[in-house]
mmCIF file of C-alpha atoms in Angstrom:
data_model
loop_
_atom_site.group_PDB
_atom_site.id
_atom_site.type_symbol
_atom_site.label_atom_id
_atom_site.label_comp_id
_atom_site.label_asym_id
_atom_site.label_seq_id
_atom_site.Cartn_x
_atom_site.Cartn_y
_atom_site.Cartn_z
ATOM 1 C CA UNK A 1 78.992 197.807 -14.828
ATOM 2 C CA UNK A 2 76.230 197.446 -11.835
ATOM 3 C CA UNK A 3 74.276 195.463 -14.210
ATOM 4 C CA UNK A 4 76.818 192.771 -14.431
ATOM 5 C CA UNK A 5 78.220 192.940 -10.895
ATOM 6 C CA UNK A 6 74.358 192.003 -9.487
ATOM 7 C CA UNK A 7 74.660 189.337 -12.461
ATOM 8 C CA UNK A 8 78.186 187.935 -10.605
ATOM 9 C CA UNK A 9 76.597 188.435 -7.225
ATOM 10 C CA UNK A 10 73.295 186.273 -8.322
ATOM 11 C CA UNK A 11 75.421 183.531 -9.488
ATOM 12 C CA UNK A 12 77.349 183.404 -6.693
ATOM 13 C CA UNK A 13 73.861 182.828 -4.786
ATOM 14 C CA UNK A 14 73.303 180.418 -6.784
ATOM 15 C CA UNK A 15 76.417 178.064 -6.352
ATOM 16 C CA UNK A 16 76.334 179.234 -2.493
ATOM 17 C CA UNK A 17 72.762 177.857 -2.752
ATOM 18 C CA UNK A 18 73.842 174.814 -4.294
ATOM 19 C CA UNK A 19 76.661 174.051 -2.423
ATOM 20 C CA UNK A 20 74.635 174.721 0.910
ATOM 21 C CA UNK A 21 72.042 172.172 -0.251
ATOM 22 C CA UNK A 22 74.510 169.649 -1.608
ATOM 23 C CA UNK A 23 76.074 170.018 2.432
ATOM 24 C CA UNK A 24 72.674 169.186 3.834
ATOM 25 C CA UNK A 25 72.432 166.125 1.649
ATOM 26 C CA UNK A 26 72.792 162.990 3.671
ATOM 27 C CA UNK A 27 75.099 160.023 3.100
ATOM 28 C CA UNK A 28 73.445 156.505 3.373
ATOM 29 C CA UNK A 29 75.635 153.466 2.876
ATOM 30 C CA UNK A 30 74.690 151.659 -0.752
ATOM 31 C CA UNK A 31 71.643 149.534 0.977
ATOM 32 C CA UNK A 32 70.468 152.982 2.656
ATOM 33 C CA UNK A 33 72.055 152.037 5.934
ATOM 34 C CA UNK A 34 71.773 155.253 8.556
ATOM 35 C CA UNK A 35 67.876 155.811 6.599
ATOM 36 C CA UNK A 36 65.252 156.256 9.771
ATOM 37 C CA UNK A 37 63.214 153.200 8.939
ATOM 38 C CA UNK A 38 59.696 152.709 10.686
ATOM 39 C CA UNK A 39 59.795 148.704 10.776
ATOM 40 C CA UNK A 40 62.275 146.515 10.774
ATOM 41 C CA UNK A 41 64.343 145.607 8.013
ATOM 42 C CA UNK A 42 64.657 141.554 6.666
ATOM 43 C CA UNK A 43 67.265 139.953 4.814
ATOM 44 C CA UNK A 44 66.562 137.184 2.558
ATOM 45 C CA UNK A 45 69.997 135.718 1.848
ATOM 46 C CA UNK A 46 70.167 133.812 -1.271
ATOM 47 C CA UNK A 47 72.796 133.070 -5.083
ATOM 48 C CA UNK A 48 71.805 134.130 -8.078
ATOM 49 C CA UNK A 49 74.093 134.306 -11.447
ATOM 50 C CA UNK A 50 76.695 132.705 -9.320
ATOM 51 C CA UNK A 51 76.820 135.459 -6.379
ATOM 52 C CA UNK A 52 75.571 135.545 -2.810
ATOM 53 C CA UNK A 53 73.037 138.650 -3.068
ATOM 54 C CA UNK A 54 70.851 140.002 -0.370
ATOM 55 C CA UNK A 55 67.043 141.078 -0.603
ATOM 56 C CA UNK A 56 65.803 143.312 2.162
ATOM 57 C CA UNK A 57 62.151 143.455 2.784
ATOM 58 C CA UNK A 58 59.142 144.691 5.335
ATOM 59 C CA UNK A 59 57.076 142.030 6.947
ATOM 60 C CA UNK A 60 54.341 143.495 8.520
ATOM 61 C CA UNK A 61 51.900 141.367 10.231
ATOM 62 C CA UNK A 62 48.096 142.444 10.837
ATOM 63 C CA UNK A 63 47.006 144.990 13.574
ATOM 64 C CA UNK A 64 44.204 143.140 14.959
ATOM 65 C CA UNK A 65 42.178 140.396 13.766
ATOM 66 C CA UNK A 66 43.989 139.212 10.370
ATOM 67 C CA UNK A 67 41.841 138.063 7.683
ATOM 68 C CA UNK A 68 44.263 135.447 6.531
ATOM 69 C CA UNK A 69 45.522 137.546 3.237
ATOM 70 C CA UNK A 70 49.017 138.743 2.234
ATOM 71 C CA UNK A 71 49.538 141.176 -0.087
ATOM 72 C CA UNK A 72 52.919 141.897 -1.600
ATOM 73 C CA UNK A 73 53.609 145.465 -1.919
ATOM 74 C CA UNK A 74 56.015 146.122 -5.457
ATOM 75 C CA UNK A 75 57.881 149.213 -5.519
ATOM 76 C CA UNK A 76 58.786 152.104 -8.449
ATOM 77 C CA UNK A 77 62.180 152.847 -10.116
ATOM 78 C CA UNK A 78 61.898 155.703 -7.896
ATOM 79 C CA UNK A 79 60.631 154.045 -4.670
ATOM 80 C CA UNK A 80 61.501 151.894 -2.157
ATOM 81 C CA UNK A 81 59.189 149.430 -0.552
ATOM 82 C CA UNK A 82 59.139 151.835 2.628
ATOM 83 C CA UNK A 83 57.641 154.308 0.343
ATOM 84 C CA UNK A 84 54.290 152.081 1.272
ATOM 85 C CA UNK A 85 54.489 153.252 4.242
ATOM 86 C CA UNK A 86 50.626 154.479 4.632
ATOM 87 C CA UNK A 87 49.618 151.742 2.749
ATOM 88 C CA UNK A 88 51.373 149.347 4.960
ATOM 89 C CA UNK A 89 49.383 150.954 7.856
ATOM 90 C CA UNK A 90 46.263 150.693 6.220
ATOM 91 C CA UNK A 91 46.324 147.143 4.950
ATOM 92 C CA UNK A 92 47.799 146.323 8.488
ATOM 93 C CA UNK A 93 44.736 147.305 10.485
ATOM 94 C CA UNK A 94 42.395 145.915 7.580
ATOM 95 C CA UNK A 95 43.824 142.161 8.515
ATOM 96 C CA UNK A 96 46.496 141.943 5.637
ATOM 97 C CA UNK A 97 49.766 140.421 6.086
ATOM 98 C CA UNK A 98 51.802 143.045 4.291
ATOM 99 C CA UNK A 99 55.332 141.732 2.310
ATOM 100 C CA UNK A 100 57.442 145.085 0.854
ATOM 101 C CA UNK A 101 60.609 143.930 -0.665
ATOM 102 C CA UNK A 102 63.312 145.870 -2.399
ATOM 103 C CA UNK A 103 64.441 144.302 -5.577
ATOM 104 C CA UNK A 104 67.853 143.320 -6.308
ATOM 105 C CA UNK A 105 69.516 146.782 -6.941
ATOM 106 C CA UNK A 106 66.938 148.854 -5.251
ATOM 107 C CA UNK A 107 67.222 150.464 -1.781
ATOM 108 C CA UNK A 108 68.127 148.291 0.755
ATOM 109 C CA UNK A 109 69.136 145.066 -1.467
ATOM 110 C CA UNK A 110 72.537 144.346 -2.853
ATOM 111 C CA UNK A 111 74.147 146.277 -5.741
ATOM 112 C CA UNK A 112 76.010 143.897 -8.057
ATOM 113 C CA UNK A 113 78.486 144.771 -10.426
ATOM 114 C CA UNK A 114 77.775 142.821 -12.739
ATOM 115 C CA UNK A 115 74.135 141.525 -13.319
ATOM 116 C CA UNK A 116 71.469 140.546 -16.073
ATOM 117 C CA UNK A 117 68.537 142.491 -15.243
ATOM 118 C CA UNK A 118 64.999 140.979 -16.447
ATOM 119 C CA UNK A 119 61.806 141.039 -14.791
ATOM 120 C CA UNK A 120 61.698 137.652 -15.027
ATOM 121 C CA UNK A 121 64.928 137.246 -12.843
ATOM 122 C CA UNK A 122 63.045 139.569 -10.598
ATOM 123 C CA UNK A 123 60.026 137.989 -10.438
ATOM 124 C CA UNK A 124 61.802 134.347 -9.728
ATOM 125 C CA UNK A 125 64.099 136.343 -6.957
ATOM 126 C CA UNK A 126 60.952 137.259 -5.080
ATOM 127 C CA UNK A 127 59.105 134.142 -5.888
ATOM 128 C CA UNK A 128 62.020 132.768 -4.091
ATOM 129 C CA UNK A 129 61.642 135.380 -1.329
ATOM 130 C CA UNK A 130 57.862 134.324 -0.368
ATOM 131 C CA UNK A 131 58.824 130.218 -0.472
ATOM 132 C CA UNK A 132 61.014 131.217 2.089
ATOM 133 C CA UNK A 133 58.111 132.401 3.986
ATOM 134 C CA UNK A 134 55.809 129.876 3.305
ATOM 135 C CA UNK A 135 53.648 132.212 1.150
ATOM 136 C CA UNK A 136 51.865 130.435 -1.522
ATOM 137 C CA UNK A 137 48.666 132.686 -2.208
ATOM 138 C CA UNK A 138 49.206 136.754 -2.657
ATOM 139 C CA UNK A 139 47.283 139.693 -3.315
ATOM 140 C CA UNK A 140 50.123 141.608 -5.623
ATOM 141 C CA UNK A 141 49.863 145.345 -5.873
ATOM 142 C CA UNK A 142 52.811 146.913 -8.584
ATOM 143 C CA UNK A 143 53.202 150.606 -9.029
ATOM 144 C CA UNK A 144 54.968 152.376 -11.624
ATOM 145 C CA UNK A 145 57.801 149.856 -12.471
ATOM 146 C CA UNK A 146 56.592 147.777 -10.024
ATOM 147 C CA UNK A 147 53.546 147.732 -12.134
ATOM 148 C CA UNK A 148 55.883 146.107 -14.797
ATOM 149 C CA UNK A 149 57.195 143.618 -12.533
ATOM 150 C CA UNK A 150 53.665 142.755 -11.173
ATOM 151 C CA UNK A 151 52.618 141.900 -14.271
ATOM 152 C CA UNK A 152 55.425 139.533 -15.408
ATOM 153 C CA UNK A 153 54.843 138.030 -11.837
ATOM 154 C CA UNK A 154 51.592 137.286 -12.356
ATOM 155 C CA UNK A 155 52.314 136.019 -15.881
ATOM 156 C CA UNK A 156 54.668 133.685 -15.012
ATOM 157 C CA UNK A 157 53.067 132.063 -11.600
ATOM 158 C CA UNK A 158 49.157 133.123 -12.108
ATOM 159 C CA UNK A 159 48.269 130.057 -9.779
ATOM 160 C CA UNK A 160 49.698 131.937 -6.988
ATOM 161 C CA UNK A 161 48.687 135.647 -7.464
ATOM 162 C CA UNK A 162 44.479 135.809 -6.540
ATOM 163 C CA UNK A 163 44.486 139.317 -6.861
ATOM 164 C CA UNK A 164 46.517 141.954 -9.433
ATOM 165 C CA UNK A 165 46.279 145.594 -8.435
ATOM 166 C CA UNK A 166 47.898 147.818 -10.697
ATOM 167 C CA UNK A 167 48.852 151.725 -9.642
ATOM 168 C CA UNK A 168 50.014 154.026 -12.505
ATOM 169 C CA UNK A 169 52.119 151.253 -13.790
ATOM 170 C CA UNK A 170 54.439 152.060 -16.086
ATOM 171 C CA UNK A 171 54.602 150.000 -19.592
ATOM 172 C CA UNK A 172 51.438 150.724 -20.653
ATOM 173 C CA UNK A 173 52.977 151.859 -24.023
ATOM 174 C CA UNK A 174 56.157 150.747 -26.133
ATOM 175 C CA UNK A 175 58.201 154.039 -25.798
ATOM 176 C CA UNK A 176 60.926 152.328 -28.248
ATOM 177 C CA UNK A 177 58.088 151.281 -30.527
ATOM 178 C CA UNK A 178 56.652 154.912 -30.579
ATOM 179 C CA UNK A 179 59.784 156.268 -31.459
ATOM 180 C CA UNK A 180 61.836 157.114 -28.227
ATOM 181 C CA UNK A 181 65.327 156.980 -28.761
ATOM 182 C CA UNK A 182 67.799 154.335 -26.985
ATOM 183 C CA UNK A 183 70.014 155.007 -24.429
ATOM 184 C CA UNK A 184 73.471 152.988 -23.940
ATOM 185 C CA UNK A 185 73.746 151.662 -20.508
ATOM 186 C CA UNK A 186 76.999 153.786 -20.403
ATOM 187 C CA UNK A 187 74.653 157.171 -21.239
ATOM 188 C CA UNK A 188 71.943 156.209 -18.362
ATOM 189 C CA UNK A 189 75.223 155.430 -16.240
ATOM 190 C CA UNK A 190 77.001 159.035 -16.851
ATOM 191 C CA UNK A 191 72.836 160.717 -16.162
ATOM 192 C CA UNK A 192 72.455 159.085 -13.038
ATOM 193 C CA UNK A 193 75.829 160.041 -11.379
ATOM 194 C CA UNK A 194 74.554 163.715 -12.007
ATOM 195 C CA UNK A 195 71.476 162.936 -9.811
ATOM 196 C CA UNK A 196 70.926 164.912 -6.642
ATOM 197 C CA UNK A 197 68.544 166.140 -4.316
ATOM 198 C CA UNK A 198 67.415 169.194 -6.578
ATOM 199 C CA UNK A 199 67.443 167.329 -10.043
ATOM 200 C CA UNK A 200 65.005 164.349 -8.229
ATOM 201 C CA UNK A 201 62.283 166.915 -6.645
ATOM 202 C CA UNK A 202 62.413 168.796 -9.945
ATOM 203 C CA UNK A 203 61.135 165.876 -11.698
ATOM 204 C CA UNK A 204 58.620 164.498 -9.001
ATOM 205 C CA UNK A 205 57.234 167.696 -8.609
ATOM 206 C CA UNK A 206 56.613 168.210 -12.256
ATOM 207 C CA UNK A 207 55.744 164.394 -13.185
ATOM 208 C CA UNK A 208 54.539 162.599 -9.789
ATOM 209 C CA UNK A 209 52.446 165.716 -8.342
ATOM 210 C CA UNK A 210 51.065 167.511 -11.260
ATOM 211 C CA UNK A 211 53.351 170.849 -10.100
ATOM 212 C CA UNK A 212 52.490 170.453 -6.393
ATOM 213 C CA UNK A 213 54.629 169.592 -3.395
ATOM 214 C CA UNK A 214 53.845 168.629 0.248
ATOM 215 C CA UNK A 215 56.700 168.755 2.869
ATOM 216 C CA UNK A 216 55.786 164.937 3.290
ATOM 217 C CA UNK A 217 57.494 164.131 -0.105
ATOM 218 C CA UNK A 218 61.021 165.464 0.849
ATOM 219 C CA UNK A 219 61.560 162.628 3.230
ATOM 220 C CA UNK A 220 61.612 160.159 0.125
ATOM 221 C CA UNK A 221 63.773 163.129 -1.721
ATOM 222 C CA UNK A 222 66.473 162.856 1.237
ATOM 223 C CA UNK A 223 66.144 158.918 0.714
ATOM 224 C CA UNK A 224 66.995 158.884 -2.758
ATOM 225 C CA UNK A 225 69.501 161.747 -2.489
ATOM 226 C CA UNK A 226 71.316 160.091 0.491
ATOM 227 C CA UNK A 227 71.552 156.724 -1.530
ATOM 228 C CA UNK A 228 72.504 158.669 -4.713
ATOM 229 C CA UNK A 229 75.300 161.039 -2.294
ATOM 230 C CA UNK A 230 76.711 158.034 -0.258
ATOM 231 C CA UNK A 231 80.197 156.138 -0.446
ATOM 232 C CA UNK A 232 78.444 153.474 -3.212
ATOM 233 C CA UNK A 233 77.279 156.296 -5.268
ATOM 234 C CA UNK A 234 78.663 154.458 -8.418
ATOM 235 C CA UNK A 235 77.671 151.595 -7.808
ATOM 236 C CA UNK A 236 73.759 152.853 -7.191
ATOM 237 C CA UNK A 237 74.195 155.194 -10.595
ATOM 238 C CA UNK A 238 75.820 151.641 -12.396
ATOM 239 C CA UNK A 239 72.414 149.745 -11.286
ATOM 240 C CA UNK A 240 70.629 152.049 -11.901
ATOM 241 C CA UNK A 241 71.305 152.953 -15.468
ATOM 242 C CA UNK A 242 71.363 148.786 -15.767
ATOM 243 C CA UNK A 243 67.599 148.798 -14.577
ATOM 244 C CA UNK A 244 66.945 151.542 -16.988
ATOM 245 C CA UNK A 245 67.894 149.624 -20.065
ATOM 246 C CA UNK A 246 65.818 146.637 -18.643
ATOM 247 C CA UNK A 247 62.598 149.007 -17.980
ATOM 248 C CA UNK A 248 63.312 150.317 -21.181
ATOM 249 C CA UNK A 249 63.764 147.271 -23.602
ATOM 250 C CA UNK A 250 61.367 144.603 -21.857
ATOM 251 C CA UNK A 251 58.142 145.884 -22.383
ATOM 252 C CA UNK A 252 55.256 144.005 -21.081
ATOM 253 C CA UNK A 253 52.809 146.046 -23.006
ATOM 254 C CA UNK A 254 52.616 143.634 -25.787
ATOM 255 C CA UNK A 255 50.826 140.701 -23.195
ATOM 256 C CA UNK A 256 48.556 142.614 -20.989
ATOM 257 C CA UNK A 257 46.106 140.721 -22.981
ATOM 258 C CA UNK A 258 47.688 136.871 -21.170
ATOM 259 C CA UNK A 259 46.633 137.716 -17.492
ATOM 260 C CA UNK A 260 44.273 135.065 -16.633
ATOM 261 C CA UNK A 261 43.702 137.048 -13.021
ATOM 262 C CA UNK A 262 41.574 139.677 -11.520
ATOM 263 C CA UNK A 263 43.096 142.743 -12.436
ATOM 264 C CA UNK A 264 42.233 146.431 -11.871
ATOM 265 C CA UNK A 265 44.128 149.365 -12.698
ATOM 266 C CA UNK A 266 44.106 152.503 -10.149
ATOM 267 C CA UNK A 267 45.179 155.179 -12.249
ATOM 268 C CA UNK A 268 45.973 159.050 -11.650
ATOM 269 C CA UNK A 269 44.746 160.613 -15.063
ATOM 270 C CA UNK A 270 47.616 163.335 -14.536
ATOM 271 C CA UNK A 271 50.307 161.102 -15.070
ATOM 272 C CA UNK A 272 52.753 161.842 -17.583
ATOM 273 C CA UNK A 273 55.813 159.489 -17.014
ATOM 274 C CA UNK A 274 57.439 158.234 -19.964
ATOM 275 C CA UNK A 275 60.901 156.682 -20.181
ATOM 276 C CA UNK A 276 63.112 158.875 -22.121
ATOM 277 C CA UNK A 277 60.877 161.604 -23.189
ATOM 278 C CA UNK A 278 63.630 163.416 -22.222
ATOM 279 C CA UNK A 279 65.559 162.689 -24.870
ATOM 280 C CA UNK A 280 62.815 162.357 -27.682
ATOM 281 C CA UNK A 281 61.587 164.506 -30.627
ATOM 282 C CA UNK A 282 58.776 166.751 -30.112
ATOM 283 C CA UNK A 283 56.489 165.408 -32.202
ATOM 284 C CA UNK A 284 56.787 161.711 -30.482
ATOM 285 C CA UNK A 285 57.136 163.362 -26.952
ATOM 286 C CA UNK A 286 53.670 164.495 -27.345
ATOM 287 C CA UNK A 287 52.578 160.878 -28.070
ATOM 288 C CA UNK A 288 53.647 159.655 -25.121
ATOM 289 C CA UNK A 289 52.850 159.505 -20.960
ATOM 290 C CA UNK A 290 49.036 160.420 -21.564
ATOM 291 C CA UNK A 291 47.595 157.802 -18.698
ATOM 292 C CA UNK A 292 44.434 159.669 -18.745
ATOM 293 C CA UNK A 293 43.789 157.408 -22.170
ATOM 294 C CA UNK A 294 46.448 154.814 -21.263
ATOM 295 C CA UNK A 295 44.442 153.951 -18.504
ATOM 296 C CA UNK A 296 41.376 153.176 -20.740
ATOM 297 C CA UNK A 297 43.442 151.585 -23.085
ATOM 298 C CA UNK A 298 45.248 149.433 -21.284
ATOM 299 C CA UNK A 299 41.926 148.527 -19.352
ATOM 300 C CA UNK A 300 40.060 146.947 -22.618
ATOM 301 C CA UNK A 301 43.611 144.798 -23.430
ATOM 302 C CA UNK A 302 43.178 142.977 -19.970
ATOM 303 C CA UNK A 303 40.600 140.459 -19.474
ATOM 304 C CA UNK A 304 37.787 141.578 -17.541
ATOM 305 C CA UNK A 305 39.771 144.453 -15.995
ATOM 306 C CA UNK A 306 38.192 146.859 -13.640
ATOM 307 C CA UNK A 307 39.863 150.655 -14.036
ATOM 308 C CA UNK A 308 39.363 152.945 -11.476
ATOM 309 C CA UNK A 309 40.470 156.600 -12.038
ATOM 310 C CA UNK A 310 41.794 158.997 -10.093
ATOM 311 C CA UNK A 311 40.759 162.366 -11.688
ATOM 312 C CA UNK A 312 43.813 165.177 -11.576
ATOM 313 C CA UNK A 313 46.370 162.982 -9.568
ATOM 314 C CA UNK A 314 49.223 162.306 -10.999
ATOM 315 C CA UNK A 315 51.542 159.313 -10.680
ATOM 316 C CA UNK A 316 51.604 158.646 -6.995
ATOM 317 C CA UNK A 317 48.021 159.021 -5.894
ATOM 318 C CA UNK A 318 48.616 156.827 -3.370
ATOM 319 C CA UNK A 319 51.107 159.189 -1.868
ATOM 320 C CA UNK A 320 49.501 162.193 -3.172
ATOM 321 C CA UNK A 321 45.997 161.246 -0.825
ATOM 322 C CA UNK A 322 47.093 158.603 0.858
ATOM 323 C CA UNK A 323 43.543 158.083 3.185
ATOM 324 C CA UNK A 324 41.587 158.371 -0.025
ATOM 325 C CA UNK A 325 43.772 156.428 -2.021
ATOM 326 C CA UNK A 326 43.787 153.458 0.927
ATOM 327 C CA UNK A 327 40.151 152.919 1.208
ATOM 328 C CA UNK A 328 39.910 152.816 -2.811
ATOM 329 C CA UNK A 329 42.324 149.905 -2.465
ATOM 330 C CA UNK A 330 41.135 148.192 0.261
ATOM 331 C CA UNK A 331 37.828 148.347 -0.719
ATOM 332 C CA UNK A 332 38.654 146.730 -4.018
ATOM 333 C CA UNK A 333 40.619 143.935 -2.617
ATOM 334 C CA UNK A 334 37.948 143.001 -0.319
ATOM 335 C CA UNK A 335 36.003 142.069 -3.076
ATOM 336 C CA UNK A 336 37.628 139.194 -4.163
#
């Protein structure tokens, strides 16, 4: 009898717990309006697939003397372009011009109802972006999905990206191919209305950090959790499970081999993201999300590709050690 009255009493902890931290969960608006923001946010206003969409974006300009270079900052499924934060900082004071945009669906952009996700459509939209600005050279660093996008970017307008900087991109392997099962857009949908504050530091801490946490990540935990607990909730789960099916059937893996730029690849060997090992067997979820050989791999199908590893990090390293992580970069884009 005590036995199962401490079992009631511990789950009623539990939901107490739950509901307590559910409470403390912000509400932004569906383009993270009432987020603390350290710069300024832009709007580029433009029509694509017959709507008026808007793309907000970070235009930081050089601290100091700039050295007349602008690199272009490309955000994870995860992320937001804020989420370069200390990279913003350090390319700032190193003379960059420093563009972070949110893609279309991400963040602080617009959340259609109804739109066909590509990487090329998100490539052109932020081609489109940087004509705006008179931009017609870029350094283009991509992580994680961003990675993805970076390289169709660079595919598609090579005469405009000098330099390609890839960081634990994501796509470096066919998941479908492998044997990953597919997801309906209506099953991604149904997971990502279940997403909260708890479920989203679960995974970082277990597939970002390699187990560890700072108290610096929970800021970008409250991001995503206020985005993912405000009034467009559905409408941020809808896009969401929309880019997921993109991410998921567009691979770029099979053209790594077509970049005609300089690329390196910045990679933390801990890594073990994988779309939809969640759902996969056992025997092909142990195939999978292995960037300490992905990195190599993926290294020898790029043309003259320089891979630099990041021993133990996992698939942030450029939030993980930011000051260590910012030099590495910096140092390698001052070579061109």
């Amino acid at each position: 009898m005590l036995k199962k009255a401490k079992t009631g009493l511990l789950a009623a902890a539990l939901l107490t717990f739950s509901a307590v931290a559910a409470d403390n969960t912000p509400q932004y608006g569906v383009e993270l309006q009432g987020f603390d923001f350290p710069y300024p946010i832009e709007k580029f206003n433009f029509s694509s697939q017959q709507q008026p969409l808007s793309m907000g974006y970070i235009d930081a300009r050089p601290a100091g003397k700039a050295n007349g270079r602008t690199v272009v900052l490309m955000h994870g499924k995860n992320f937001c372009g804020v989420t370069w934060q200390d990279a913003i900082e350090a390319l700032r004071h190193a003379g960059y011009r420093v563009i972070a945009p949110d893609q279309i669906g991400f963040c602080t952009s617009t959340k259609p109802a109804y739109y066909q996700y590509s990487f090329q459509q998100l490539a052109l939209n932020t081609h489109q972006l940087l004509a705006s600005l008179h931009i017609d050279k870029i350094t283009l660093v991509g992580h994680s999905t961003g990675g993805m996008l970076a390289t169709r970017y660079a595919l598609m307008y090579p005469q405009q990206v000098e330099k390609l900087a890839l960081v634990n991109p994501i796509g470096l392997e066919d998941w479908k191919a492998k044997g990953v099962p597919w997801r309906s857009v209506d099953d991604w949908y149904q997971r990502e209305l279940k997403t909260s504050a708890e479920s989203i530091k679960a995974y970082e801490q277990k597939t970002y950090y390699s187990g560890q946490w700072k108290p610096e990540y929970d800021r970008w935990v409250t991001m995503l959790a206020g985005l993912n607990n405000g009034p467009g909730h559905k409408l941020v789960a809808w896009n969401s499970a929309l880019l997921y099916d993109m991410i998921f059937t567009q691979p770029v893996y099979y053209e790594f081999g077509n970049l005609k730029v300089p690329t390196t690849l910045l990679i933390g060997t801990a890594d073990t993201t994988a779309i939809g090992s969640d759902i996969a067997p056992p025997e092909v979820k142990a195939t999978i999300g292995h960037y300490n050989e992905l990195g190599k791999e993926t290294a020898k199908k790029i043309p003259h590709a320089v891979l630099i590893e990041f021993k133990g990090m996992g698939h942030a390293p450029q939030m993980e050690d930011p000051a260590m992580f910012n030099r590495t970069l910096i140092d390698d884009l001052n070579k061109l």
